[in-house]
Each structure stands twice: as C-alpha cells, then as structure tokens.
CSV table of C-alpha atoms in Angstrom, one decimal:
chain,number,residue,atom,x,y,z
K,7,MET,CA,0.4,37.8,8.6
K,8,ASP,CA,4.1,37.6,9.3
K,9,ASN,CA,6.3,36.6,6.3
K,10,ARG,CA,7.8,33.8,8.3
K,11,GLN,CA,4.3,32.3,8.9
K,12,ALA,CA,3.6,32.4,5.2
K,13,ILE,CA,6.9,30.7,4.3
K,14,GLY,CA,6.4,28.2,7.1
K,15,SER,CA,2.9,27.2,5.9
K,16,TRP,CA,4.2,26.9,2.3
K,17,LEU,CA,7.1,24.7,3.4
K,18,SER,CA,4.8,22.6,5.6
K,19,GLY,CA,2.4,21.9,2.8
K,20,PRO,CA,-1.3,22.5,2.2
K,21,ARG,CA,-2.4,20.2,5.0
K,22,ALA,CA,-0.5,22.1,7.7
K,23,ALA,CA,-1.8,25.4,6.3
K,24,ALA,CA,-5.4,24.1,6.4
K,25,GLU,CA,-5.0,22.8,9.9
K,26,GLU,CA,-3.8,26.2,11.0
K,27,MET,CA,-7.0,27.7,9.6
K,28,GLY,CA,-9.1,25.3,11.6
K,29,ALA,CA,-9.6,22.3,9.4
K,30,ASP,CA,-9.7,19.0,11.3
K,31,PHE,CA,-8.4,16.0,9.3
K,32,GLY,CA,-8.2,13.6,12.2
K,33,TYR,CA,-5.7,10.7,12.1
K,34,ARG,CA,-5.2,8.3,9.3
K,35,GLY,CA,-7.9,5.6,9.4
K,36,GLU,CA,-10.3,7.5,11.6
K,37,ARG,CA,-12.9,7.7,8.7
K,38,LEU,CA,-12.6,3.9,8.3
K,39,GLY,CA,-13.2,3.3,12.0
K,40,LEU,CA,-9.7,2.1,12.7
K,41,PRO,CA,-7.7,2.8,15.9
K,42,GLN,CA,-5.1,5.5,15.9
K,43,GLU,CA,-2.3,3.3,17.1
K,44,GLY,CA,-1.5,-0.4,17.7
K,45,PRO,CA,-2.9,-3.5,16.1
K,46,GLY,CA,-5.6,-2.8,13.5
K,47,SER,CA,-4.4,0.8,12.8
K,48,ILE,CA,-3.3,2.0,9.3
K,49,ALA,CA,0.0,0.5,8.3
K,50,PRO,CA,2.8,3.1,8.1
K,51,LEU,CA,4.1,4.0,4.7
K,52,GLY,CA,7.7,3.0,5.6
K,53,ARG,CA,6.7,-0.6,6.5
K,54,ARG,CA,4.5,-0.8,3.4
K,55,PHE,CA,7.4,0.2,1.1
K,56,GLY,CA,9.7,-2.2,3.0
K,57,ALA,CA,7.2,-5.1,2.5
K,58,LEU,CA,6.9,-4.3,-1.2
K,59,PHE,CA,10.7,-4.2,-1.5
K,60,ILE,CA,11.0,-7.6,0.2
K,61,ASP,CA,8.2,-9.1,-2.0
K,62,TRP,CA,9.7,-7.6,-5.2
K,63,THR,CA,13.2,-9.0,-4.3
K,64,LEU,CA,11.6,-12.4,-3.7
K,65,CYS,CA,9.8,-12.2,-7.1
K,66,LEU,CA,13.0,-11.3,-8.9
K,67,VAL,CA,14.9,-14.2,-7.3
K,68,ILE,CA,12.1,-16.6,-8.3
K,69,ALA,CA,11.9,-15.2,-11.8
K,70,TYR,CA,15.7,-15.2,-12.3
K,71,GLY,CA,16.2,-18.7,-10.7
K,72,LEU,CA,13.2,-20.6,-12.1
K,73,ILE,CA,11.8,-18.9,-15.2
K,74,ALA,CA,14.6,-17.0,-16.9
K,75,PRO,CA,17.9,-18.1,-15.6
K,76,GLY,CA,20.8,-16.0,-16.8
K,77,ASP,CA,18.6,-13.3,-18.5
K,78,GLN,CA,18.1,-10.3,-16.2
K,79,THR,CA,15.8,-8.5,-18.6
K,80,ARG,CA,13.4,-11.4,-19.0
K,81,ALA,CA,13.6,-12.1,-15.3
K,82,GLY,CA,12.6,-8.5,-14.5
K,83,ASN,CA,9.6,-8.8,-16.9
K,84,TRP,CA,8.6,-12.1,-15.4
K,85,ALA,CA,8.9,-10.8,-11.9
K,86,ILE,CA,5.7,-8.7,-12.5
K,87,ALA,CA,3.8,-11.9,-13.3
K,88,VAL,CA,5.3,-13.6,-10.2
K,89,LEU,CA,4.3,-10.6,-8.1
K,90,PHE,CA,0.7,-10.9,-9.3
K,91,VAL,CA,0.6,-14.7,-8.5
K,92,LEU,CA,2.3,-14.1,-5.2
K,93,ASN,CA,-0.3,-11.5,-4.2
K,94,MET,CA,-3.2,-13.6,-5.4
K,95,LEU,CA,-2.1,-16.6,-3.5
K,96,THR,CA,-1.0,-15.0,-0.3
K,97,VAL,CA,-3.3,-12.0,0.2
K,98,GLY,CA,-6.2,-14.1,-1.0
K,99,THR,CA,-5.6,-16.9,1.5
K,100,VAL,CA,-3.7,-15.6,4.6
K,101,GLY,CA,-4.2,-11.9,4.1
K,102,SER,CA,-0.5,-10.9,3.7
K,103,THR,CA,2.4,-11.4,1.4
K,104,PRO,CA,5.8,-12.7,2.8
K,105,GLY,CA,7.1,-9.1,3.1
K,106,LYS,CA,3.9,-7.9,4.9
K,107,ARG,CA,4.1,-10.9,7.2
K,108,LEU,CA,7.7,-10.2,8.1
K,109,LEU,CA,6.9,-6.5,8.9
K,110,GLY,CA,3.7,-7.2,10.8
K,111,LEU,CA,1.1,-6.0,8.2
K,112,ARG,CA,-2.0,-7.6,6.7
K,113,VAL,CA,-4.6,-6.6,4.1
K,114,ILE,CA,-8.2,-6.6,5.0
K,115,SER,CA,-11.4,-5.2,3.6
K,116,VAL,CA,-12.7,-1.9,4.9
K,117,GLU,CA,-15.4,-3.9,6.7
K,118,GLY,CA,-12.7,-5.7,8.6
K,119,GLU,CA,-13.0,-9.1,6.8
K,120,ARG,CA,-10.7,-11.1,4.5
K,121,LEU,CA,-10.7,-9.9,0.9
K,122,GLY,CA,-12.7,-12.0,-1.6
K,123,PHE,CA,-11.3,-13.3,-4.8
K,124,LEU,CA,-12.4,-10.5,-7.1
K,125,ARG,CA,-11.1,-7.8,-4.7
K,126,VAL,CA,-7.7,-9.6,-4.4
K,127,TRP,CA,-7.6,-9.9,-8.2
K,128,LEU,CA,-8.4,-6.2,-8.8
K,129,ARG,CA,-5.9,-5.1,-6.1
K,130,SER,CA,-3.2,-7.3,-7.5
K,131,MET,CA,-3.8,-6.1,-11.1
K,132,LEU,CA,-3.6,-2.5,-10.1
K,133,LEU,CA,-0.6,-3.0,-7.9
K,134,CYS,CA,1.3,-4.5,-10.9
K,135,LEU,CA,0.5,-1.4,-12.8
K,136,ALA,CA,2.4,0.5,-10.1
K,137,ILE,CA,0.9,3.9,-10.8
K,138,PRO,CA,-2.2,3.4,-8.6
K,139,ALA,CA,0.0,2.3,-5.7
K,140,LEU,CA,1.9,5.6,-5.9
K,141,ILE,CA,-1.2,7.8,-5.4
K,142,TRP,CA,-2.7,7.9,-1.9
K,143,ASP,CA,-5.8,9.2,-0.3
K,144,ARG,CA,-6.1,11.0,3.0
K,145,ASP,CA,-5.9,7.8,4.9
K,146,GLY,CA,-2.7,6.7,3.2
K,147,ARG,CA,-4.3,4.1,1.1
K,148,GLY,CA,-3.1,3.7,-2.5
K,149,LEU,CA,-5.6,3.7,-5.3
K,150,HIS,CA,-5.2,-0.1,-5.7
K,151,ASP,CA,-6.4,-0.4,-2.1
K,152,ARG,CA,-9.2,2.2,-2.5
K,153,PHE,CA,-10.6,0.6,-5.7
K,154,SER,CA,-10.6,-2.8,-4.1
K,155,ARG,CA,-12.0,-1.5,-0.8
K,156,ALA,CA,-9.0,-2.8,1.1
K,157,VAL,CA,-6.8,-1.4,3.8
K,158,GLN,CA,-3.4,-2.4,5.0
K,159,VAL,CA,-3.2,-2.6,8.8
K,160,ARG,CA,-0.8,-3.5,11.5
K,161,THR,CA,-1.1,-7.0,13.0
C-alpha cells in the first residue's frame, strides 16, 4: 500500500477506509426504509442543528421574558424546562417544533406514524440531557431518537 493511501484513509476516517475495503453502508435511512433524497428522507444534521438553535433561542426568550425577567442565569436554567414543554406540546401534537417547522423537518416514529405520548416524553427528557443528542448512529439519529424509536425526516 502506498503511504499516501494510508494517510488518505486515516484522514478520511474509518468509514471511508471500510468502504475502500468493500463494506457497503448504504445511505442514511436505508435500513429504516426511508428514501435517499426528498420528502421523507433523513433530515440533514445542519438543518437539525439549525432547528435546535431556533428552538433554544425561543425557549431562552420565553424564559427570560416570562419566568425570570432580568436574571440571565435563572432564565438559562428555566429554558431547559421550557424546551421540554415545547417539545412535548409541539412534537406530540403536530410532529415538529417551531424550528423544525421553519426548516422543513418533522419527527415521526420509525414505523412512519406520529409519536405517542410516552415516546415524545422519553425523547424530550433525553434531549434535555443533551448528551444523547450528541451521539449518533449510522443513520444519523441521536440516542434520544433511537431510544424513543423516532426519526427526523424532511417534509
């Protein structure tokens, strides 16, 4: 093996090296029966982070304006509770938070249906812990989505 190939596979990561050796990972969402592109396909990470940023900003504004006016520290702490309530109300009813709606995303079960109350509760609790949302599987789903058997898709 040429040294440049070894360095290239190291820089490209383990997935690229495995694909060069013949492993077939397919596209994100293939194992879930989702299309590769277009409506119903796995939501891209950039849009998901953008939606979370919009939702978090909205929660901070609500917490600062209504719950803890003038106290940024308390407002930041209350924003987590507001995020939980926002997710419970919006994902549980219409399938998307305001940020997801603006960026054309929605949350569905892996079976393609709306999430039930317990799944939305579990997903919201894990999302508020933040750590599960930062760990992804091969399909790009965070642990909060995986444990609640949910997937974020394009609308």
